[in-house]
Coordinates of C-alpha atoms in Angstrom, one line a residue:
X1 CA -9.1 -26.3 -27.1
X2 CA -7.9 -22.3 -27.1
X3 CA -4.7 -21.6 -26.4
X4 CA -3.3 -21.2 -22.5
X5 CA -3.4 -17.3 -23.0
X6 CA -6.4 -17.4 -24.2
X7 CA -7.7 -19.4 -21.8
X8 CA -6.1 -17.4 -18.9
X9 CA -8.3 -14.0 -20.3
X10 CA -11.2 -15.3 -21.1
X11 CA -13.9 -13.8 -19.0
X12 CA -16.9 -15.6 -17.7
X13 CA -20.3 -13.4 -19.4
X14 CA -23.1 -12.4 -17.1
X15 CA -25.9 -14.3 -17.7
X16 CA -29.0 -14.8 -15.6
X17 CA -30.3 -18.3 -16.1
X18 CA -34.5 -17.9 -16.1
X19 CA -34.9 -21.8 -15.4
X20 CA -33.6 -23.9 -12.3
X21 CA -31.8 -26.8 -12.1
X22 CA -32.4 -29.0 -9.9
X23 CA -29.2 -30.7 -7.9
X24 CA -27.1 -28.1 -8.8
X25 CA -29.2 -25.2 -6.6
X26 CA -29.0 -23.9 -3.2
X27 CA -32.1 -23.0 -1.6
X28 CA -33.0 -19.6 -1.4
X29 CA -34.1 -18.8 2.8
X30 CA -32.1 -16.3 3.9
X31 CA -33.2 -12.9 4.8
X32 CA -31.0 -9.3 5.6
X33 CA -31.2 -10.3 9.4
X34 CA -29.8 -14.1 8.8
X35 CA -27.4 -12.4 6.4
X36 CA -26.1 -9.6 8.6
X37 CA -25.3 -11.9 12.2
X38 CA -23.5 -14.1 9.5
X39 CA -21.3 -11.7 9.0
X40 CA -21.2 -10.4 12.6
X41 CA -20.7 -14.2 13.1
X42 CA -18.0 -14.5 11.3
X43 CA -16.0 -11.7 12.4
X44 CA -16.4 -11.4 16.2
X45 CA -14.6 -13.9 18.3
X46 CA -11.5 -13.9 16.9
X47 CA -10.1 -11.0 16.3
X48 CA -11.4 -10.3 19.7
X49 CA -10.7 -13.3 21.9
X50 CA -7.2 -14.8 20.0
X51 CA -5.4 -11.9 18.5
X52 CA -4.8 -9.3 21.3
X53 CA -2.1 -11.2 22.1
X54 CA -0.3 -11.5 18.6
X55 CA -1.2 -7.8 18.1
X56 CA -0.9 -6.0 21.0
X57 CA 3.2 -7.3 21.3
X58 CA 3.5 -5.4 17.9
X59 CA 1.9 -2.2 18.7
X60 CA 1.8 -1.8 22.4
X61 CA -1.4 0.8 22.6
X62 CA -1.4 1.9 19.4
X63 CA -2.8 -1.3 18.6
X64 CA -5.9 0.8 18.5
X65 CA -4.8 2.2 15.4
X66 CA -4.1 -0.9 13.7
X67 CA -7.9 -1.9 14.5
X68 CA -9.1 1.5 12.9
X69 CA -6.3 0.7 10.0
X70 CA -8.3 -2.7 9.3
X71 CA -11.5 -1.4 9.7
X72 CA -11.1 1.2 7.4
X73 CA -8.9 -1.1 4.9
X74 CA -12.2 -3.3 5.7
X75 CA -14.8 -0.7 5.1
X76 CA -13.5 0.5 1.5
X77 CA -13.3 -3.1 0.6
X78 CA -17.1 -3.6 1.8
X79 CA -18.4 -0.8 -0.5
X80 CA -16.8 -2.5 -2.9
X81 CA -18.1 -6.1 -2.5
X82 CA -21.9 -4.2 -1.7
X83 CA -21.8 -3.0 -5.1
X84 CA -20.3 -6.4 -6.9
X85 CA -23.0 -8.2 -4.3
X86 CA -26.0 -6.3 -5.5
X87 CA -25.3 -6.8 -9.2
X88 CA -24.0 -10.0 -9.3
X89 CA -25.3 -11.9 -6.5
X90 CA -24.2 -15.0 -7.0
X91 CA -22.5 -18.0 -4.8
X92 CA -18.8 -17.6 -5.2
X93 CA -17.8 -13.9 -3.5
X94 CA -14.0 -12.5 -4.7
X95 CA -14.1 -15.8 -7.4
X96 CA -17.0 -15.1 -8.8
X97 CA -16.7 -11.7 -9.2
X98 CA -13.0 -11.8 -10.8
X99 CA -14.1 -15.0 -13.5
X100 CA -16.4 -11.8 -14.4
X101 CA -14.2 -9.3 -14.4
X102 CA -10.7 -10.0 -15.1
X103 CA -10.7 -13.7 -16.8
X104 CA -10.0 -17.1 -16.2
X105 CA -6.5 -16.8 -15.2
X106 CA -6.9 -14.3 -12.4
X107 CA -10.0 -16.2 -11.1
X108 CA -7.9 -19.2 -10.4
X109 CA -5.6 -17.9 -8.2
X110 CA -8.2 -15.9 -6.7
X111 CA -10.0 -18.9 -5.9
X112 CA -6.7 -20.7 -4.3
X113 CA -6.8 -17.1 -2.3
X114 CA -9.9 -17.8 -0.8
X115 CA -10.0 -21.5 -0.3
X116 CA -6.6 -20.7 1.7
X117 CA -7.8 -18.0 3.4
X118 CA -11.3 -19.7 4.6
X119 CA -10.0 -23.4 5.2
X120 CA -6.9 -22.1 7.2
X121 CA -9.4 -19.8 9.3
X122 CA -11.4 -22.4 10.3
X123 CA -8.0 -24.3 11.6
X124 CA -6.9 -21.2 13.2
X125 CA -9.8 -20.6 14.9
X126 CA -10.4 -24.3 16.2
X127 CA -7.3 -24.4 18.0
X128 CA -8.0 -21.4 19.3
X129 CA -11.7 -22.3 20.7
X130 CA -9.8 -25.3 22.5
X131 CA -7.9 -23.4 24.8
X132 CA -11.3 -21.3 25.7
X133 CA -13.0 -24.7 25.9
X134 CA -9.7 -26.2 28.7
X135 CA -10.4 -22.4 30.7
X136 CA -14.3 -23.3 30.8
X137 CA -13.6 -26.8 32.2
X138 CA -11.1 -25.7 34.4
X139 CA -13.4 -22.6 36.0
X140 CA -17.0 -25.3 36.1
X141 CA -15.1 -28.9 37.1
X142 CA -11.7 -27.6 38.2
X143 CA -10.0 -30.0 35.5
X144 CA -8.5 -29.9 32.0
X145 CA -7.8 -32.1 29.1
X146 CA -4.2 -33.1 29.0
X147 CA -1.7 -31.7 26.8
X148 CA -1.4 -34.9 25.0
X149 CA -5.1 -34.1 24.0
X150 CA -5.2 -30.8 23.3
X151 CA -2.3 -30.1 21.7
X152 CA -0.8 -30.0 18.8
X153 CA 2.8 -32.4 18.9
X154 CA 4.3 -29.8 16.6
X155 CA 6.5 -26.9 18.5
X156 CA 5.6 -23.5 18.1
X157 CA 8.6 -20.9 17.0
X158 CA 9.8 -20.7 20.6
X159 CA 11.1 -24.5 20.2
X160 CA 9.2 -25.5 23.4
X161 CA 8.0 -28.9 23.1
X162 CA 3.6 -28.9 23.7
X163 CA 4.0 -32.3 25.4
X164 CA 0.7 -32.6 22.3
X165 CA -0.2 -35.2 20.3
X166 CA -3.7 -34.0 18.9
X167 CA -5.7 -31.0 19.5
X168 CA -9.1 -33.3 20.1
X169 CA -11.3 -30.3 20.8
X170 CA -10.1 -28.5 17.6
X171 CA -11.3 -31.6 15.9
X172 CA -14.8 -31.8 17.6
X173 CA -15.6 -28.5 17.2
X174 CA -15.2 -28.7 13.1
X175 CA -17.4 -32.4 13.0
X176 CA -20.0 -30.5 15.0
X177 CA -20.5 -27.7 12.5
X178 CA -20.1 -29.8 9.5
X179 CA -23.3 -31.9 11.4
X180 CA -25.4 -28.5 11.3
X181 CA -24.1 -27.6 7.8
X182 CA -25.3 -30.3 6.4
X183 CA -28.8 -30.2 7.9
X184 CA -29.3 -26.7 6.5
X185 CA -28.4 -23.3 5.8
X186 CA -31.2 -21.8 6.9
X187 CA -30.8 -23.7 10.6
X188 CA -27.2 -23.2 10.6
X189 CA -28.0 -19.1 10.1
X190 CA -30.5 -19.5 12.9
X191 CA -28.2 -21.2 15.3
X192 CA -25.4 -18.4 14.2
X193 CA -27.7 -15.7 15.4
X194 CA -28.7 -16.4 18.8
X195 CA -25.0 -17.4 19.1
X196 CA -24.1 -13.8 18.2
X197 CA -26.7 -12.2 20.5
X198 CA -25.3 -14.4 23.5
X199 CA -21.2 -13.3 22.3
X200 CA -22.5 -9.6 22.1
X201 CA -23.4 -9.5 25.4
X202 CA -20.1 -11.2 27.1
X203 CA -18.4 -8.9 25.1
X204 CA -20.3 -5.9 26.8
X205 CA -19.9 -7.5 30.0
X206 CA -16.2 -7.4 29.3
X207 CA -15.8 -3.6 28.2
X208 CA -17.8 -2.8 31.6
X209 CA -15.7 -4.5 34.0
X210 CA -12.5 -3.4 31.6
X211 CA -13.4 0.1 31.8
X212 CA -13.4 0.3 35.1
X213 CA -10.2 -1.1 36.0
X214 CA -9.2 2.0 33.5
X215 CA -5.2 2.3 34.2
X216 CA -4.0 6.0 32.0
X217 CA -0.3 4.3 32.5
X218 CA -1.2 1.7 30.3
X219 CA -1.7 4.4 27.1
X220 CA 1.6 5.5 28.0
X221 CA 4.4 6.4 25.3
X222 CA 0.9 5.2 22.9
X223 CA 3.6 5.4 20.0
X224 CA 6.5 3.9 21.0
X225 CA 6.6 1.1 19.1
X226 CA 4.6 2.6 16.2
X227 CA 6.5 0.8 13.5
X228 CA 4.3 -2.5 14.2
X229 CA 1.1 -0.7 13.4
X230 CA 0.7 -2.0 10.0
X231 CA 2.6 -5.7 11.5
X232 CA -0.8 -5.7 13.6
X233 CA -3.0 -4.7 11.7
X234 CA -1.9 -7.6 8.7
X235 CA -2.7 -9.7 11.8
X236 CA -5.3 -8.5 13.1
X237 CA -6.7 -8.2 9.7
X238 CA -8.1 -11.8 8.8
X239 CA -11.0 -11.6 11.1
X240 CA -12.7 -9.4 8.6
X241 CA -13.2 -12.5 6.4
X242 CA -16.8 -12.6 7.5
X243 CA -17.6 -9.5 5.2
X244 CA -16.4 -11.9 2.6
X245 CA -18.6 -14.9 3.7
X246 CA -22.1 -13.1 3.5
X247 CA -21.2 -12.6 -0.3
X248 CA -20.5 -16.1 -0.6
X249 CA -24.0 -16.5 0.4
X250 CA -25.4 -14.6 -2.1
X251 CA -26.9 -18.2 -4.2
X252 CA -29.2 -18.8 -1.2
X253 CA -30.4 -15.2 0.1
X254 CA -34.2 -13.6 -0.7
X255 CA -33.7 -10.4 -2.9
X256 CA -30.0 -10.7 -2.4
X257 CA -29.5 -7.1 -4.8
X258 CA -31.0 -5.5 -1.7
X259 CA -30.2 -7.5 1.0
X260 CA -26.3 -8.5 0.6
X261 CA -25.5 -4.2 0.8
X262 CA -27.4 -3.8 3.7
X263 CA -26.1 -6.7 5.6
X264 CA -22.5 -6.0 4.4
X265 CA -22.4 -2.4 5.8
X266 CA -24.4 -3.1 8.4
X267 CA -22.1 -5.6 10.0
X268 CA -19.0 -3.7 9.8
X269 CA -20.3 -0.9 12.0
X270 CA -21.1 -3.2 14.4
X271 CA -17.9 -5.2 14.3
X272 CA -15.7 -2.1 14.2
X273 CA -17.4 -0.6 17.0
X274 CA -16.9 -3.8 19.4
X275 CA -12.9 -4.6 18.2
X276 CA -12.2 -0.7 19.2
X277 CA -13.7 -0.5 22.5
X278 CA -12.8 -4.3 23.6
X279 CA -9.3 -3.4 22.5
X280 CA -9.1 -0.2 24.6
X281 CA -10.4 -1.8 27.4
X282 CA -8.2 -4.7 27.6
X283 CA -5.1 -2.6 27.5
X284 CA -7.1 0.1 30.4
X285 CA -7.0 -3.2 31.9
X286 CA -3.6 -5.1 31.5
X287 CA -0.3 -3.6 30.9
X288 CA 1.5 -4.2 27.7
X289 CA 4.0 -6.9 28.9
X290 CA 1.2 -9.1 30.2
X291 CA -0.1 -9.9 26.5
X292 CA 3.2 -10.9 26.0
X293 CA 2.5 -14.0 28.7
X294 CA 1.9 -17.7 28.3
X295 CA -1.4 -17.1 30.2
X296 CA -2.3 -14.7 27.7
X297 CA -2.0 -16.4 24.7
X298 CA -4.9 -18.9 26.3
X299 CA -8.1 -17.5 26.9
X300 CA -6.7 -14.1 27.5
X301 CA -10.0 -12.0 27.8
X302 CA -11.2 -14.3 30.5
X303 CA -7.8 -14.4 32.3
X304 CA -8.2 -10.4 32.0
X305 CA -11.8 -10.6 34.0
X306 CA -10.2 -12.6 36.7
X307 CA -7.6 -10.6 37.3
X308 CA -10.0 -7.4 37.4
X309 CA -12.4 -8.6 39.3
X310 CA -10.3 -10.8 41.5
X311 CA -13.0 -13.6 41.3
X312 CA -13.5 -16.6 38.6
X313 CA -17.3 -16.0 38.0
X314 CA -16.5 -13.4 35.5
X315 CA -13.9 -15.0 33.7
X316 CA -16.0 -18.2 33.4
X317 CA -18.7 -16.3 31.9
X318 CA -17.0 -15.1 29.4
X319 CA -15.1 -18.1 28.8
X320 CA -18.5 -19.5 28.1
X321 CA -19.5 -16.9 26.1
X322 CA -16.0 -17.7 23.7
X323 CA -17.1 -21.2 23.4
X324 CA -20.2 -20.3 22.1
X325 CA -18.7 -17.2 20.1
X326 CA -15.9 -18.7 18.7
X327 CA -18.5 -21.7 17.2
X328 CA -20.5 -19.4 15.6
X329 CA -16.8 -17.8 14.1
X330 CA -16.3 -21.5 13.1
X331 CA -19.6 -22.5 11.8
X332 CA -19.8 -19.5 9.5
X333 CA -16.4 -19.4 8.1
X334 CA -16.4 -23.5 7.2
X335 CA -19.9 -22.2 5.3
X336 CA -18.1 -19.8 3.2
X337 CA -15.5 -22.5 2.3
X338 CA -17.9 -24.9 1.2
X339 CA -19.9 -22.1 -1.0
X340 CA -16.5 -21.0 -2.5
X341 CA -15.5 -24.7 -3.8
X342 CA -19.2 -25.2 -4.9
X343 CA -18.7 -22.1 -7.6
X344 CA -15.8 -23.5 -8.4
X345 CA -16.7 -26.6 -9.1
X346 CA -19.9 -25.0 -11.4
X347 CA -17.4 -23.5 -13.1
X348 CA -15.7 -27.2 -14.1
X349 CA -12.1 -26.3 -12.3
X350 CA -12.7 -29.2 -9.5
X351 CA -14.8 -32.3 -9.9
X352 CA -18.5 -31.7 -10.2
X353 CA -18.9 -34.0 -7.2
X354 CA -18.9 -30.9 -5.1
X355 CA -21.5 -29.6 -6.7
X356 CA -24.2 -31.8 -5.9
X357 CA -27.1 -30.8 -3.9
X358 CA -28.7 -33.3 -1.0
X359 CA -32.3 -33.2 -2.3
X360 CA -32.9 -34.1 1.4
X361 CA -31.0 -31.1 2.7
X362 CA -30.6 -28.5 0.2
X363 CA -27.3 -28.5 0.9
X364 CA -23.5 -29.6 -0.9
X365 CA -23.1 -32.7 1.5
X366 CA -20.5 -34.4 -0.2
X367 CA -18.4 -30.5 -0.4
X368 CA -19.3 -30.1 3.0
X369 CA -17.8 -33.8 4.5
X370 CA -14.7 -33.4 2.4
X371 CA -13.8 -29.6 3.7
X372 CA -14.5 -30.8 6.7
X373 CA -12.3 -33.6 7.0
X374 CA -9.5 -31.7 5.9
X375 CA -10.1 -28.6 8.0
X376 CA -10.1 -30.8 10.9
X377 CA -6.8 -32.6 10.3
X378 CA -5.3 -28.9 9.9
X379 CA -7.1 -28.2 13.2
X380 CA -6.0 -31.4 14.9
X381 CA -2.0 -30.8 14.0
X382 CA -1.0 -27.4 13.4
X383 CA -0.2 -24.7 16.2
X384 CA -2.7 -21.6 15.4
X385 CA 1.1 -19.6 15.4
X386 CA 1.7 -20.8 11.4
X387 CA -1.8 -20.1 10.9
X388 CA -2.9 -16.7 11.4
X389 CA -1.0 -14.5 8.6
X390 CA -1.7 -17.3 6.0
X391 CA -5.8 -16.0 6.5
X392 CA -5.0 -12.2 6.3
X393 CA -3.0 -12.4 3.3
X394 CA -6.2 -14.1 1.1
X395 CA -8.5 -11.8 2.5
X396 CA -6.0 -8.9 1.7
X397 CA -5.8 -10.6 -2.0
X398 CA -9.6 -11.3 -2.0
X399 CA -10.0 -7.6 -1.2
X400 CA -7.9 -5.7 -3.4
X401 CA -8.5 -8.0 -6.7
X402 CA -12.6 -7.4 -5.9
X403 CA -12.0 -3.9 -5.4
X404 CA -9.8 -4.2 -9.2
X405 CA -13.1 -6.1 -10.5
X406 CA -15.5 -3.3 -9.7
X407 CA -13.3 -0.8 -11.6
X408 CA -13.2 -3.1 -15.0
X409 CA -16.7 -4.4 -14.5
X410 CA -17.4 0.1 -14.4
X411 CA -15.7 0.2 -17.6
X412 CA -16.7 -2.8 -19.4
X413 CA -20.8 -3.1 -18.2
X414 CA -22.2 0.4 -17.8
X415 CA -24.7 -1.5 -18.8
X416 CA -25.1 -3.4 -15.6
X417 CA -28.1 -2.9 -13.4
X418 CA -26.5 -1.8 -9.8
X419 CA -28.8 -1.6 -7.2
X420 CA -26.5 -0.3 -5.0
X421 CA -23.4 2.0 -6.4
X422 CA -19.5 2.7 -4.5
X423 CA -19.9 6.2 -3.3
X424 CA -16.7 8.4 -4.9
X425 CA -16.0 6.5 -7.0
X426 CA -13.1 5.4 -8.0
X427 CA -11.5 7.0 -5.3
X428 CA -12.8 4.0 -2.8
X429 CA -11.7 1.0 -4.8
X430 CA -8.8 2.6 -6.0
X431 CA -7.5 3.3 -2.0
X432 CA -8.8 -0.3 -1.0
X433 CA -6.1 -1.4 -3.3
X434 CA -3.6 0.9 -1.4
X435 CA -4.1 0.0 1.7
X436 CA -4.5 -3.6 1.2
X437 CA -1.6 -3.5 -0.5
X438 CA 0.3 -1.8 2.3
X439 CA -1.0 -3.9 4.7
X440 CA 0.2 -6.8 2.7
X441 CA 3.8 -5.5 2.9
X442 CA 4.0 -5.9 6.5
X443 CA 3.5 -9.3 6.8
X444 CA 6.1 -11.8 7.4
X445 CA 8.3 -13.2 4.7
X446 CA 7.6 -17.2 5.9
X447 CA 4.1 -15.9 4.9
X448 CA 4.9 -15.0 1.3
X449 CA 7.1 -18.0 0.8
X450 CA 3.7 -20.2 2.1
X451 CA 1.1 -18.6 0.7
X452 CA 3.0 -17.9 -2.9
X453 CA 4.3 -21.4 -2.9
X454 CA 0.0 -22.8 -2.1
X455 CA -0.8 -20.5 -5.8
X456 CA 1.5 -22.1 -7.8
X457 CA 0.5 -25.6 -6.6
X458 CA -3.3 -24.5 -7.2
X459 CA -2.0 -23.1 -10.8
X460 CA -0.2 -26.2 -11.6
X461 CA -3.6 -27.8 -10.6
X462 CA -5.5 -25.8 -13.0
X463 CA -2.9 -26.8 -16.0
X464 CA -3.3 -30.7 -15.4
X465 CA -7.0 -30.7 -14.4
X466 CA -9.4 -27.3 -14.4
X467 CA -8.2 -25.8 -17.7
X468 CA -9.6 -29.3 -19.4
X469 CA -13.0 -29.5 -17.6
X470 CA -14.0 -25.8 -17.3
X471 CA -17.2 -25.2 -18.1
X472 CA -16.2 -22.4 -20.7
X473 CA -14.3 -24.6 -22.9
X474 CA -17.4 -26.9 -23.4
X475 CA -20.7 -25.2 -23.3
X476 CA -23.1 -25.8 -25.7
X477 CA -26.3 -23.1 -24.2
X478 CA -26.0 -19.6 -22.2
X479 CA -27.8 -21.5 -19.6
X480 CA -24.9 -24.3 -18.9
X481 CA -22.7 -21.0 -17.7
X482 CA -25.7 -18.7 -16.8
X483 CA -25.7 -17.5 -12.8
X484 CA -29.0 -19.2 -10.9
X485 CA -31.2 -15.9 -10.3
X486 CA -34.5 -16.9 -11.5
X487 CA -37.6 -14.6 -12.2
X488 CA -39.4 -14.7 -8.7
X489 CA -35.8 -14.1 -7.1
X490 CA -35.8 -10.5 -8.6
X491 CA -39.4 -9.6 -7.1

C-alpha cells in the first residue's frame, strides 16, 4: 500500500468506461427540462419561505443585497460547475470533480462537505415544512398538532423550553420522499416539476398582493445595519445547493455535456429573479421589527398575506403552495445526498453496499433507506436554528474547491473535450473563490467549531476505513475506475 501522502495526492484519471455494468448503473432518463425544475426545485422554497426571518434581522432592507451577493457568489460558482458538468459528467458533483482534480486527500473532505451540507438541508428544511404544514391545518380544520408533536424537545438559543418531544411531520415528510426515490428518478423528477410549476405561481401570487401593500418607510435608512450583509448572505446562502444537486445528477441525464450547462444557468436566472422580488416585497410589506417575531419565524410569508389582505384565503393558499414547495425542496435535496454517497462509495471510501442498484427500480435502495433514516432522526430532534449555517458553509466549500478544480483541470487536461467553456476565464473561478471565501468569514464561530470538528471525524474515517478499500489502491483494469458514459450516451 503507498504511503499516506501519497495516497492524499493521488488523483483519480479520466476515464470513460465503453462497457456497462450492470448493478452498479443509474439509469439514464433525464432530459434538460427534468434537469433544470430539479434545480429550481431544489432552490426555491427555502430560501424563500424559512430564511426571511434569519436574514432580514441581520440586514434590515439591505437584505436585498445579500440576495444579489449570493446570487452572484452563486452565479460564478455555476459557470464553473457548467464547465466541470459538461466535461465530466459524471454522478458525484464537487467530489467527483476534486478526486479529478486535486487528489485523494482533498476529495475526502470535500465529500464530508457535501454529505454535511445535503443531509443537514434536508433536516433543515423538514422542520421547517412542519410549521407550514401546522399553518395549513390551522387555516382548512382550525386545529394544529400539539407541541409535543411537532417539536423538537431541544431549546433553541433563546433557552425557551418548545414543550416538544418529536417533530412527527419533519419525520413524515422525509419517509415520503425516500417512498418516491426509491420508485424512480425519473418519477421523482416528474413529481418535482409540476410541484415547481404549482410553488412558482404562489410565489407570484405573493409578490402581487406584497407589491401592493408597497410601504417606502419600510426601505428606510436601507443601510443601517449594513455590517450584516455578508452575515445574511452566509445564511441565506445554502438554498443555492440545488445548483449543486443537478450536477449530482449528471450519471442519469441524456446528453448530459449539453444538457447539465443549460439546466445549470438556466435555473439560476430563474431562482435569482424570484428570491429578489419576493424579498422586496415582503419587506414593501412588513416592517423590519416584524421578522424579528415569533409569528414570523412560522410560516412567515403566509402570515404576511393575512395581514395584507386582512383575510385567511390568501395566506392558506400559499401556505399550501409551501407544503407542496418545500417537498419538492426536500425530495430533490435527499436525491443529491444519495447520488453523492453512491460516488463515494464507487470510489471504495464507504461500503459498496451503497452502491448497489435495485434491478427493479433503477435506483440505490439500500443508499437511499439508510440516508433516509438518518435525515429523519436529524429532522425529528434538532431545532432548524443549529441547522442552517452548517448547509451554507459546505456549499461555500463545495463552491470554491470546484471553482479551484476547474483552474488545475485547465492546466493539467487542455486536452479535455469541453463542450461548454467558463467565459473570462480565470477571472470567474478565481473571484468565486473570493467571494465564497468572504462569505465564509461571516459566519458564526459555533459554525466553524461544528463543521471543522464533522471533517476531522470524516478524515479519521478515511484513515481507519476508505484509505484501505479505495478503489485506486486495488484496481487491476481502467475500466474498474473508469466514469460510466458509454458510446450511445455521447450521441
Amino acid at each position: 500500500m503507498p504511503g499516506l501522502g501519497q495516497q492524499l495526492l493521488r488523483r483519480k484519471p479520466i476515464i470513460f468506461q465503453r462497457k456497462h455494468h450492470p448493478g452498479e448503473e443509474l439509469k439514464r432518463n433525464l432530459g434538460t427540462f427534468q434537469l433544470m425544475m430539479f434545480g429550481v426545485g431544489a432552490t426555491i422554497g427555502t430560501g424563500i419561505f424559512f430564511v426571511l426571518s434569519e436574514s432580514i434581522p441581520l440586514a434590515g432592507p439591505a437584505v436585498i443585497i445579500s440576495f444579489l451577493l449570493a446570487a452572484v457568489a452563486a452565479g460564478l460558482a455555476a459557470l464553473c460547475y457548467a464547465e466541470l458538468s459538461s466535461s465530466i459528467p459524471v454522478s458525484g458533483s464537487s467530489y467527483s470533480f476534486t478526486y479529478h482534480a486535486l487528489g485523494e486527500g482533498a476529495a475526502i473532505l470535500v465529500g464530508g462537505c457535501v454529505l454535511l451540507e445535503y443531509g443537514v438541508a434536508v433536516s433543515a428544511v423538514a422542520v421547517g415544512w412542519s410549521g407550514y404544514f401546522n399553518e395549513l391545518l390551522h387555516q382548512l380544520f382550525g386545529w394544529q398538532l400539539p407541541p409535543e408533536l411537532s417539536t423538537s424537545f431541544i431549546t433553541e438559543s433563546d433557552g425557551v423550553a418548545t414543550g416538544g418531544i418529536v417533530n412527527l411531520p419533519a419525520i413524515i415528510l422525509v419517509v415520503l420522499c425516500m417512498l418516491l426515490l426509491i420508485r424512480g428518478a425519473s418519477e421523482s423528477a416528474t413529481v418535482n416539476a409540476i410541484m415547481v410549476c404549482i410553488k412558482l405561481a404562489v410565489l407570484a401570487m405573493f409578490i402581487v398582493i406584497g407589491f401592493s401593500a408597497f410601504n417606502a418607510d419600510h426601505f428606510s435608512n436601507f443601510f443601517a445595519q449594513a455590517s450584516g450583509i455578508s452575515g445574511a448572505a452566509g445564511v441565506i446562502f445554502f438554498s443555492y445547493i440545488g445548483l449543486d444537486a443537478i450536477a449530482t445528477a449528471s450519471e442519469e441525464v441524456r446528453n448530459p455535456q449539453k444538457a447539465i450547462p443549460r439546466a445549470i444557468i438556466g435555473a439560476l436566472l430563474i431562482v435569482t429573479v424570484f428570491y429578489v422580488l419576493v424579498a422586496i416585497a415582503g419587506v414593501a410589506a412588513q416592517p423590519v421589527e416584524w421578522f424579528s417575531t415569533p409569528e414570523a419565524g412560522e410560516a412567515g410569508l403566509a402570515k404576511i398575506m393575512e395581514l395584507v389582505t386582512g383575510t385567511p384565503v390568501w395566506a392558506t393558499i400559499l401556505a399550501a403552495g409551501a407544503v407542496i414547495s418545500v417537498f419538492s425542496v426536500t425530495l430533490v435535496t435527499l436525491y443529491g445526498q444519495t447520488r453523492i454517497l453512491f460516488s463515494i462509495a464507487r470510489d471504495g471510501m464507504v461500503s459498496k453496499r451503497f452502491l448497489t442498484v435495485s434491478a427493479k427500480h433503477g435506483t440505490p435502495v439500500f443508499n437511499t433507506v439508510i440516508v433516509s433514516i438518518l435525515v429523519a432522526i436529524v429532522a425529528g430532534f434538532v431545532p432548524s436554528e443549529y441547522l442552517w449555517d452548517s448547509v451554507s458553509f459546505g456549499t461555500l466549500v463545495a463552491f470554491s474547491v470546484v471553482a479551484i478544480s476547474l483552474i488545475v483541470l485547465r492546466r493539467r487536461r487542455p486536452d479535455l473535450e469541453r463542450p461548454f467553456r467558463v467565459p473570462l476565464y480565470p477571472v470567474v473561478p478565481i473571484l468565486t473563490v473570493i467571494v465564497c471565501v468572504y462569505v465564509l468569514t461571516s459566519l458564526r464561530p459555533v459554525t466553524w467549531i461544528i463543521c471543522v470538528s464533522w471533517l476531522v471525524l470524516v478524515f479519521v474515517f478515511y484513515l481507519f476505513y476508505g484509505r484501505r478499500h479505495a478503489t485506486l489502491s486495488s484496481y487491476t483494469s481502467d475500466e474498474q475506475i473508469a466514469e460510466p458514459i458509454h458510446p450511445e450516451d455521447e450521441k
